């Protein structure tokens, strides 16, 4: 990412925030999954796919402060209900597909000068 584009620090932070938040959601809420990162046409894509229980109410899950984290997870300093809202905030495109067999979250961040602005 940085080697190819020499992006502004603010852009690197946005990609890092999205990747971190989606990674933590996999660790805290799922039964395993994968994170994918790709860079095409000046767009960074972070995709998280898990085998968790699914998200019952996607609209509610992207509200700041909403959490289903256990007390134990919160005692570790995680599970404040900011993961999906933070990811949505830093992304130019954000989608969630969820079912009882798992969830797929995609965050795309466009780089200045790319095909999409």
Short mmCIF file of N, CA and C in Angstrom, two decimals:
data_model
loop_
_atom_site.label_atom_id
_atom_site.label_comp_id
_atom_site.label_asym_id
_atom_site.label_seq_id
_atom_site.Cartn_x
_atom_site.Cartn_y
_atom_site.Cartn_z
N UNK A 1 0.83 -1.19 0.00
CA UNK A 1 0.00 0.00 0.00
C UNK A 1 0.87 1.25 0.00
N UNK A 2 1.69 1.41 1.02
CA UNK A 2 2.50 2.61 1.14
C UNK A 2 3.58 2.66 0.06
N UNK A 3 4.13 1.51 -0.28
CA UNK A 3 5.20 1.45 -1.26
C UNK A 3 4.71 1.88 -2.65
N UNK A 4 3.51 1.47 -3.00
CA UNK A 4 2.97 1.78 -4.32
C UNK A 4 2.43 3.20 -4.45
N UNK A 5 1.82 3.71 -3.39
CA UNK A 5 1.05 4.94 -3.51
C UNK A 5 1.59 6.13 -2.73
N UNK A 6 2.48 5.89 -1.77
CA UNK A 6 2.97 6.97 -0.91
C UNK A 6 1.80 7.84 -0.43
N UNK A 7 0.81 7.22 0.21
CA UNK A 7 -0.40 7.95 0.60
C UNK A 7 -0.16 8.86 1.81
N UNK A 8 -1.09 9.78 2.00
CA UNK A 8 -1.05 10.64 3.17
C UNK A 8 -1.28 9.78 4.41
N UNK A 9 -0.68 10.17 5.55
CA UNK A 9 -0.86 9.41 6.79
C UNK A 9 -2.33 9.20 7.16
N UNK A 10 -3.17 10.18 6.89
CA UNK A 10 -4.60 10.06 7.22
C UNK A 10 -5.23 8.87 6.49
N UNK A 11 -4.84 8.65 5.25
CA UNK A 11 -5.36 7.54 4.47
C UNK A 11 -4.88 6.20 5.01
N UNK A 12 -3.61 6.15 5.40
CA UNK A 12 -3.06 4.92 5.98
C UNK A 12 -3.80 4.59 7.28
N UNK A 13 -4.07 5.61 8.10
CA UNK A 13 -4.81 5.39 9.35
C UNK A 13 -6.20 4.84 9.08
N UNK A 14 -6.87 5.35 8.07
CA UNK A 14 -8.21 4.86 7.75
C UNK A 14 -8.19 3.37 7.40
N UNK A 15 -7.22 2.97 6.59
CA UNK A 15 -7.09 1.55 6.23
C UNK A 15 -6.77 0.73 7.48
N UNK A 16 -5.86 1.23 8.31
CA UNK A 16 -5.47 0.51 9.53
C UNK A 16 -6.64 0.36 10.50
N UNK A 17 -7.43 1.41 10.66
CA UNK A 17 -8.59 1.35 11.56
C UNK A 17 -9.59 0.31 11.07
N UNK A 18 -9.90 0.33 9.79
CA UNK A 18 -10.85 -0.65 9.25
C UNK A 18 -10.34 -2.08 9.45
N UNK A 19 -9.07 -2.31 9.14
CA UNK A 19 -8.50 -3.66 9.29
C UNK A 19 -8.52 -4.11 10.75
N UNK A 20 -8.11 -3.23 11.65
CA UNK A 20 -8.07 -3.57 13.08
C UNK A 20 -9.47 -3.88 13.61
N UNK A 21 -10.42 -3.02 13.32
CA UNK A 21 -11.77 -3.21 13.86
C UNK A 21 -12.41 -4.50 13.34
N UNK A 22 -12.22 -4.79 12.06
CA UNK A 22 -12.80 -6.02 11.52
C UNK A 22 -12.09 -7.25 12.07
N UNK A 23 -10.78 -7.14 12.26
CA UNK A 23 -10.03 -8.25 12.88
C UNK A 23 -10.54 -8.52 14.30
N UNK A 24 -10.71 -7.47 15.08
CA UNK A 24 -11.18 -7.65 16.46
C UNK A 24 -12.58 -8.24 16.51
N UNK A 25 -13.44 -7.85 15.57
CA UNK A 25 -14.77 -8.44 15.54
C UNK A 25 -14.71 -9.94 15.27
N UNK A 26 -13.79 -10.37 14.42
CA UNK A 26 -13.62 -11.81 14.19
C UNK A 26 -13.19 -12.51 15.47
N UNK A 27 -12.23 -11.94 16.16
CA UNK A 27 -11.69 -12.55 17.38
C UNK A 27 -12.75 -12.61 18.48
N UNK A 28 -13.50 -11.54 18.65
CA UNK A 28 -14.44 -11.43 19.77
C UNK A 28 -15.78 -12.13 19.50
N UNK A 29 -16.28 -12.05 18.28
CA UNK A 29 -17.67 -12.46 18.04
C UNK A 29 -17.87 -13.70 17.18
N UNK A 30 -16.81 -14.27 16.60
CA UNK A 30 -17.04 -15.36 15.66
C UNK A 30 -16.42 -16.67 16.12
N UNK A 31 -16.69 -17.70 15.34
CA UNK A 31 -16.08 -19.02 15.56
C UNK A 31 -14.94 -19.24 14.58
N UNK A 32 -14.34 -18.15 14.14
CA UNK A 32 -13.26 -18.21 13.17
C UNK A 32 -13.65 -17.50 11.89
N UNK A 33 -12.66 -17.18 11.12
CA UNK A 33 -12.93 -16.49 9.86
C UNK A 33 -11.64 -16.04 9.22
N UNK A 34 -11.76 -15.19 8.22
CA UNK A 34 -10.59 -14.71 7.49
C UNK A 34 -10.74 -13.23 7.18
N UNK A 35 -9.59 -12.57 7.10
CA UNK A 35 -9.52 -11.17 6.66
C UNK A 35 -8.76 -11.17 5.34
N UNK A 36 -9.30 -10.45 4.38
CA UNK A 36 -8.64 -10.31 3.08
C UNK A 36 -8.34 -8.84 2.84
N UNK A 37 -7.19 -8.57 2.25
CA UNK A 37 -6.83 -7.21 1.87
C UNK A 37 -6.42 -7.21 0.41
N UNK A 38 -6.96 -6.28 -0.35
CA UNK A 38 -6.54 -6.16 -1.74
C UNK A 38 -6.43 -4.68 -2.11
N UNK A 39 -5.63 -4.43 -3.11
CA UNK A 39 -5.43 -3.07 -3.61
C UNK A 39 -5.54 -3.12 -5.13
N UNK A 40 -6.63 -2.57 -5.64
CA UNK A 40 -6.86 -2.57 -7.09
C UNK A 40 -7.47 -1.24 -7.49
N UNK A 41 -7.01 -0.72 -8.63
CA UNK A 41 -7.56 0.53 -9.16
C UNK A 41 -7.62 1.63 -8.10
N UNK A 42 -6.56 1.75 -7.33
CA UNK A 42 -6.45 2.79 -6.30
C UNK A 42 -7.55 2.70 -5.24
N UNK A 43 -8.01 1.48 -4.97
CA UNK A 43 -8.97 1.24 -3.90
C UNK A 43 -8.45 0.12 -3.02
N UNK A 44 -8.36 0.41 -1.73
CA UNK A 44 -8.00 -0.62 -0.75
C UNK A 44 -9.29 -1.28 -0.28
N UNK A 45 -9.32 -2.60 -0.32
CA UNK A 45 -10.49 -3.35 0.12
C UNK A 45 -10.10 -4.25 1.27
N UNK A 46 -10.82 -4.12 2.39
CA UNK A 46 -10.64 -5.00 3.54
C UNK A 46 -11.95 -5.78 3.67
N UNK A 47 -11.84 -7.09 3.63
CA UNK A 47 -13.02 -7.96 3.70
C UNK A 47 -12.84 -8.94 4.85
N UNK A 48 -13.84 -9.00 5.72
CA UNK A 48 -13.84 -9.96 6.82
C UNK A 48 -14.99 -10.94 6.60
N UNK A 49 -14.67 -12.22 6.63
CA UNK A 49 -15.67 -13.27 6.44
C UNK A 49 -15.56 -14.21 7.64
N UNK A 50 -16.66 -14.42 8.36
CA UNK A 50 -16.58 -15.27 9.54
C UNK A 50 -17.61 -16.38 9.53
N UNK A 51 -17.43 -17.28 10.49
CA UNK A 51 -18.35 -18.38 10.71
C UNK A 51 -19.06 -18.17 12.05
N UNK A 52 -19.39 -16.95 12.32
CA UNK A 52 -20.04 -16.63 13.58
C UNK A 52 -21.53 -16.89 13.52
N UNK A 53 -22.24 -16.47 14.55
CA UNK A 53 -23.68 -16.71 14.62
C UNK A 53 -24.50 -15.77 13.75
N UNK A 54 -23.86 -14.83 13.08
CA UNK A 54 -24.58 -13.84 12.30
C UNK A 54 -24.97 -12.65 13.16
N UNK A 55 -25.39 -11.60 12.53
CA UNK A 55 -25.80 -10.37 13.22
C UNK A 55 -27.32 -10.30 13.11
N UNK A 56 -27.99 -10.33 14.25
CA UNK A 56 -29.45 -10.35 14.26
C UNK A 56 -30.04 -9.07 13.66
N UNK A 57 -29.48 -7.93 14.00
CA UNK A 57 -29.99 -6.64 13.53
C UNK A 57 -28.82 -5.80 13.04
N UNK A 58 -28.55 -5.85 11.75
CA UNK A 58 -27.40 -5.15 11.17
C UNK A 58 -27.49 -3.65 11.41
N UNK A 59 -28.68 -3.09 11.26
CA UNK A 59 -28.87 -1.65 11.48
C UNK A 59 -28.45 -1.26 12.89
N UNK A 60 -28.84 -2.03 13.86
CA UNK A 60 -28.49 -1.75 15.25
C UNK A 60 -27.00 -1.96 15.49
N UNK A 61 -26.41 -2.94 14.83
CA UNK A 61 -25.00 -3.27 15.03
C UNK A 61 -24.06 -2.15 14.58
N UNK A 62 -24.50 -1.29 13.68
CA UNK A 62 -23.64 -0.19 13.24
C UNK A 62 -23.88 1.09 14.04
N UNK A 63 -24.72 1.02 15.06
CA UNK A 63 -24.93 2.17 15.95
C UNK A 63 -23.82 2.19 17.00
N UNK A 64 -23.29 3.39 17.25
CA UNK A 64 -22.22 3.53 18.25
C UNK A 64 -22.70 3.05 19.61
N UNK A 65 -21.90 2.24 20.25
CA UNK A 65 -22.18 1.78 21.60
C UNK A 65 -22.94 0.47 21.69
N UNK A 66 -23.52 0.00 20.58
CA UNK A 66 -24.23 -1.27 20.62
C UNK A 66 -23.22 -2.41 20.64
N UNK A 67 -23.36 -3.30 21.60
CA UNK A 67 -22.41 -4.42 21.70
C UNK A 67 -23.11 -5.69 22.16
N UNK A 68 -22.58 -6.80 21.72
CA UNK A 68 -23.00 -8.11 22.22
C UNK A 68 -21.83 -8.81 22.90
N UNK A 69 -20.77 -8.05 23.16
CA UNK A 69 -19.57 -8.61 23.80
C UNK A 69 -19.89 -9.05 25.23
N UNK A 70 -19.23 -10.11 25.65
CA UNK A 70 -19.41 -10.60 27.02
C UNK A 70 -18.71 -9.68 28.01
N UNK A 71 -19.05 -9.83 29.27
CA UNK A 71 -18.39 -9.05 30.32
C UNK A 71 -16.89 -9.32 30.33
N UNK A 72 -16.51 -10.57 30.10
CA UNK A 72 -15.09 -10.91 30.08
C UNK A 72 -14.35 -10.14 28.99
N UNK A 73 -14.92 -10.09 27.79
CA UNK A 73 -14.30 -9.35 26.68
C UNK A 73 -14.20 -7.88 27.04
N UNK A 74 -15.24 -7.33 27.63
CA UNK A 74 -15.21 -5.91 28.02
C UNK A 74 -14.19 -5.65 29.12
N UNK A 75 -13.98 -6.64 30.00
CA UNK A 75 -12.98 -6.46 31.06
C UNK A 75 -11.57 -6.38 30.49
N UNK A 76 -11.38 -6.87 29.27
CA UNK A 76 -10.08 -6.79 28.60
C UNK A 76 -9.89 -5.47 27.86
N UNK A 77 -10.94 -4.64 27.85
CA UNK A 77 -10.86 -3.35 27.17
C UNK A 77 -11.40 -3.36 25.76
N UNK A 78 -12.08 -4.42 25.38
CA UNK A 78 -12.66 -4.52 24.04
C UNK A 78 -14.18 -4.59 24.16
N UNK A 79 -14.86 -4.57 23.02
CA UNK A 79 -16.31 -4.77 23.04
C UNK A 79 -17.11 -3.55 23.43
N UNK A 80 -16.62 -2.36 23.09
CA UNK A 80 -17.32 -1.12 23.43
C UNK A 80 -18.42 -0.77 22.43
N UNK A 81 -18.56 -1.57 21.39
CA UNK A 81 -19.59 -1.29 20.41
C UNK A 81 -19.20 -0.23 19.39
N UNK A 82 -17.91 -0.12 19.12
CA UNK A 82 -17.43 0.88 18.17
C UNK A 82 -16.81 0.27 16.92
N UNK A 83 -16.66 -1.05 16.86
CA UNK A 83 -15.97 -1.69 15.74
C UNK A 83 -16.62 -1.44 14.40
N UNK A 84 -17.88 -1.80 14.25
CA UNK A 84 -18.56 -1.58 12.97
C UNK A 84 -18.80 -0.10 12.70
N UNK A 85 -19.21 0.70 13.71
CA UNK A 85 -19.35 2.14 13.44
C UNK A 85 -18.04 2.80 13.00
N UNK A 86 -16.93 2.43 13.63
CA UNK A 86 -15.64 3.00 13.23
C UNK A 86 -15.27 2.58 11.82
N UNK A 87 -15.51 1.32 11.49
CA UNK A 87 -15.20 0.83 10.14
C UNK A 87 -16.04 1.58 9.12
N UNK A 88 -17.32 1.72 9.38
CA UNK A 88 -18.21 2.44 8.47
C UNK A 88 -17.77 3.89 8.31
N UNK A 89 -17.34 4.51 9.40
CA UNK A 89 -16.92 5.92 9.38
C UNK A 89 -15.70 6.15 8.50
N UNK A 90 -14.73 5.24 8.54
CA UNK A 90 -13.48 5.45 7.79
C UNK A 90 -13.57 4.95 6.35
N UNK A 91 -14.60 4.18 6.02
CA UNK A 91 -14.72 3.59 4.68
C UNK A 91 -15.48 4.52 3.72
N UNK A 92 -15.09 4.46 2.46
CA UNK A 92 -15.85 5.16 1.42
C UNK A 92 -17.04 4.30 0.98
N UNK A 93 -16.88 3.00 1.07
CA UNK A 93 -17.96 2.05 0.78
C UNK A 93 -17.95 1.02 1.90
N UNK A 94 -19.14 0.64 2.37
CA UNK A 94 -19.24 -0.27 3.51
C UNK A 94 -20.47 -1.14 3.32
N UNK A 95 -20.28 -2.47 3.35
CA UNK A 95 -21.43 -3.37 3.23
C UNK A 95 -21.32 -4.50 4.25
N UNK A 96 -22.48 -4.96 4.69
CA UNK A 96 -22.56 -6.11 5.59
C UNK A 96 -23.60 -7.07 5.02
N UNK A 97 -23.22 -8.34 4.94
CA UNK A 97 -24.15 -9.42 4.60
C UNK A 97 -24.07 -10.41 5.75
N UNK A 98 -25.20 -10.72 6.36
CA UNK A 98 -25.16 -11.60 7.52
C UNK A 98 -26.28 -12.63 7.47
N UNK A 99 -25.95 -13.83 7.95
CA UNK A 99 -26.92 -14.92 8.06
C UNK A 99 -26.55 -15.73 9.30
N UNK A 100 -27.39 -16.67 9.70
CA UNK A 100 -27.07 -17.48 10.87
C UNK A 100 -25.78 -18.29 10.74
N UNK A 101 -25.26 -18.43 9.53
CA UNK A 101 -24.02 -19.20 9.34
C UNK A 101 -22.77 -18.32 9.22
N UNK A 102 -22.94 -17.00 9.32
CA UNK A 102 -21.76 -16.14 9.26
C UNK A 102 -22.05 -14.77 8.69
N UNK A 103 -21.01 -13.96 8.70
CA UNK A 103 -21.13 -12.57 8.27
C UNK A 103 -19.98 -12.21 7.35
N UNK A 104 -20.27 -11.35 6.39
CA UNK A 104 -19.25 -10.81 5.49
C UNK A 104 -19.36 -9.29 5.55
N UNK A 105 -18.25 -8.65 5.91
CA UNK A 105 -18.18 -7.19 5.96
C UNK A 105 -17.10 -6.74 4.99
N UNK A 106 -17.44 -5.76 4.15
CA UNK A 106 -16.48 -5.23 3.19
C UNK A 106 -16.37 -3.72 3.39
N UNK A 107 -15.14 -3.25 3.53
CA UNK A 107 -14.86 -1.81 3.62
C UNK A 107 -13.91 -1.46 2.48
N UNK A 108 -14.27 -0.44 1.73
CA UNK A 108 -13.41 0.03 0.63
C UNK A 108 -13.02 1.48 0.89
N UNK A 109 -11.74 1.76 0.65
CA UNK A 109 -11.20 3.10 0.85
C UNK A 109 -10.51 3.50 -0.45
N UNK A 110 -10.97 4.59 -1.03
CA UNK A 110 -10.44 5.05 -2.31
C UNK A 110 -9.27 6.01 -2.10
N UNK A 111 -8.30 5.92 -2.99
CA UNK A 111 -7.12 6.77 -2.94
C UNK A 111 -7.30 7.93 -3.91
N UNK A 112 -6.84 9.12 -3.55
CA UNK A 112 -6.93 10.25 -4.47
C UNK A 112 -6.25 9.91 -5.80
N UNK A 113 -6.91 10.31 -6.87
CA UNK A 113 -6.35 10.04 -8.19
C UNK A 113 -6.77 8.71 -8.76
N UNK A 114 -7.52 7.93 -7.97
CA UNK A 114 -7.97 6.63 -8.44
C UNK A 114 -9.18 6.77 -9.34
N UNK A 115 -9.67 5.65 -9.81
CA UNK A 115 -10.82 5.65 -10.69
C UNK A 115 -12.08 6.13 -9.97
N UNK A 116 -12.15 5.86 -8.65
CA UNK A 116 -13.31 6.26 -7.87
C UNK A 116 -12.86 7.29 -6.85
N UNK A 117 -13.63 8.31 -6.65
CA UNK A 117 -13.26 9.35 -5.67
C UNK A 117 -14.28 9.39 -4.57
#
